């Protein structure tokens, strides 16, 4: 199966690409930088240069693939409204390309922002606005495409996903604590 992966060189995405390639699938990964393109090429994946704002490129890549795995996110903590806008536009573009195809569309979502004070369930919806709206309700938007002939799968990750070699959120908090003797969580 030919799978298009956004966020293909990120913490989760690099593991997903390894699993897909190891299972014999053909992978095309979205790469914003030369370093990301090189990393994907070394693994044996095809490279699609672009970013989440390149909606025409996302559409074309989704049309060329037999499945889409969307893991990328802009993570602009200084402008969450822009991050949410970009995420919703990317999800809508990718899902629209798959309408009526019965092709799989998997996307990353999170548990932070869901109802507090009790365990989250599949029935809980992620907020479009407010403190917990890290992806602007894009999960809900994607799930609407299940009624339009897209096999949608949302994977809800813990608020922090980390491990050996982590260069993301937890690594940044740890580095700040080491440098300043204290660290804060936004």
mmCIF file of C-alpha atoms in Angstrom, residues 65-131:
data_model
loop_
_atom_site.group_PDB
_atom_site.id
_atom_site.type_symbol
_atom_site.label_atom_id
_atom_site.label_comp_id
_atom_site.label_asym_id
_atom_site.label_seq_id
_atom_site.Cartn_x
_atom_site.Cartn_y
_atom_site.Cartn_z
ATOM 1 C CA UNK A 65 -1.779 7.649 -2.047
ATOM 2 C CA UNK A 66 -3.859 4.671 -1.014
ATOM 3 C CA UNK A 67 -3.886 5.862 2.608
ATOM 4 C CA UNK A 68 -3.041 9.043 4.506
ATOM 5 C CA UNK A 69 -1.548 9.330 7.996
ATOM 6 C CA UNK A 70 -1.663 12.917 9.269
ATOM 7 C CA UNK A 71 0.722 13.541 12.174
ATOM 8 C CA UNK A 72 2.072 17.037 11.448
ATOM 9 C CA UNK A 73 1.113 20.121 13.436
ATOM 10 C CA UNK A 74 2.435 23.680 13.327
ATOM 11 C CA UNK A 75 2.760 23.975 17.140
ATOM 12 C CA UNK A 76 2.812 27.778 17.137
ATOM 13 C CA UNK A 77 2.313 28.317 20.876
ATOM 14 C CA UNK A 78 2.465 32.095 20.348
ATOM 15 C CA UNK A 79 -0.433 32.008 17.896
ATOM 16 C CA UNK A 80 -2.750 29.082 18.648
ATOM 17 C CA UNK A 81 -5.512 30.480 16.442
ATOM 18 C CA UNK A 82 -3.184 30.251 13.423
ATOM 19 C CA UNK A 83 -2.108 26.730 14.383
ATOM 20 C CA UNK A 84 -5.752 25.682 14.642
ATOM 21 C CA UNK A 85 -6.641 27.331 11.333
ATOM 22 C CA UNK A 86 -3.783 25.584 9.549
ATOM 23 C CA UNK A 87 -4.657 22.234 11.125
ATOM 24 C CA UNK A 88 -8.317 22.437 10.114
ATOM 25 C CA UNK A 89 -7.397 23.499 6.570
ATOM 26 C CA UNK A 90 -4.925 20.613 6.231
ATOM 27 C CA UNK A 91 -7.395 18.047 7.587
ATOM 28 C CA UNK A 92 -10.170 19.311 5.339
ATOM 29 C CA UNK A 93 -7.885 19.248 2.289
ATOM 30 C CA UNK A 94 -6.594 15.727 2.960
ATOM 31 C CA UNK A 95 -10.055 14.351 3.762
ATOM 32 C CA UNK A 96 -11.704 16.018 0.751
ATOM 33 C CA UNK A 97 -9.157 14.322 -1.509
ATOM 34 C CA UNK A 98 -10.287 10.955 -0.134
ATOM 35 C CA UNK A 99 -14.076 11.482 -0.348
ATOM 36 C CA UNK A 100 -15.820 8.487 -1.887
ATOM 37 C CA UNK A 101 -12.660 6.377 -2.087
ATOM 38 C CA UNK A 102 -13.067 4.275 1.096
ATOM 39 C CA UNK A 103 -9.354 4.905 1.659
ATOM 40 C CA UNK A 104 -8.025 5.151 5.212
ATOM 41 C CA UNK A 105 -7.285 8.523 6.769
ATOM 42 C CA UNK A 106 -5.599 8.285 10.171
ATOM 43 C CA UNK A 107 -4.798 11.348 12.201
ATOM 44 C CA UNK A 108 -3.217 12.167 15.518
ATOM 45 C CA UNK A 109 -5.350 13.742 18.184
ATOM 46 C CA UNK A 110 -4.798 14.217 21.872
ATOM 47 C CA UNK A 111 -6.366 13.732 25.241
ATOM 48 C CA UNK A 112 -5.497 17.131 26.664
ATOM 49 C CA UNK A 113 -8.412 19.512 26.422
ATOM 50 C CA UNK A 114 -11.035 16.807 26.710
ATOM 51 C CA UNK A 115 -13.409 16.745 29.657
ATOM 52 C CA UNK A 116 -11.599 16.852 32.994
ATOM 53 C CA UNK A 117 -12.361 15.041 36.223
ATOM 54 C CA UNK A 118 -13.193 11.676 34.682
ATOM 55 C CA UNK A 119 -11.681 9.285 32.154
ATOM 56 C CA UNK A 120 -12.119 10.397 28.553
ATOM 57 C CA UNK A 121 -14.197 8.267 26.200
ATOM 58 C CA UNK A 122 -14.613 8.021 22.446
ATOM 59 C CA UNK A 123 -17.788 10.103 22.789
ATOM 60 C CA UNK A 124 -15.880 13.130 24.106
ATOM 61 C CA UNK A 125 -15.230 15.722 21.432
ATOM 62 C CA UNK A 126 -12.125 17.848 21.215
ATOM 63 C CA UNK A 127 -12.833 21.582 21.542
ATOM 64 C CA UNK A 128 -12.501 23.929 18.573
ATOM 65 C CA UNK A 129 -11.587 26.946 20.707
ATOM 66 C CA UNK A 130 -10.233 27.593 24.174
ATOM 67 C CA UNK A 131 -7.332 26.294 26.233
#
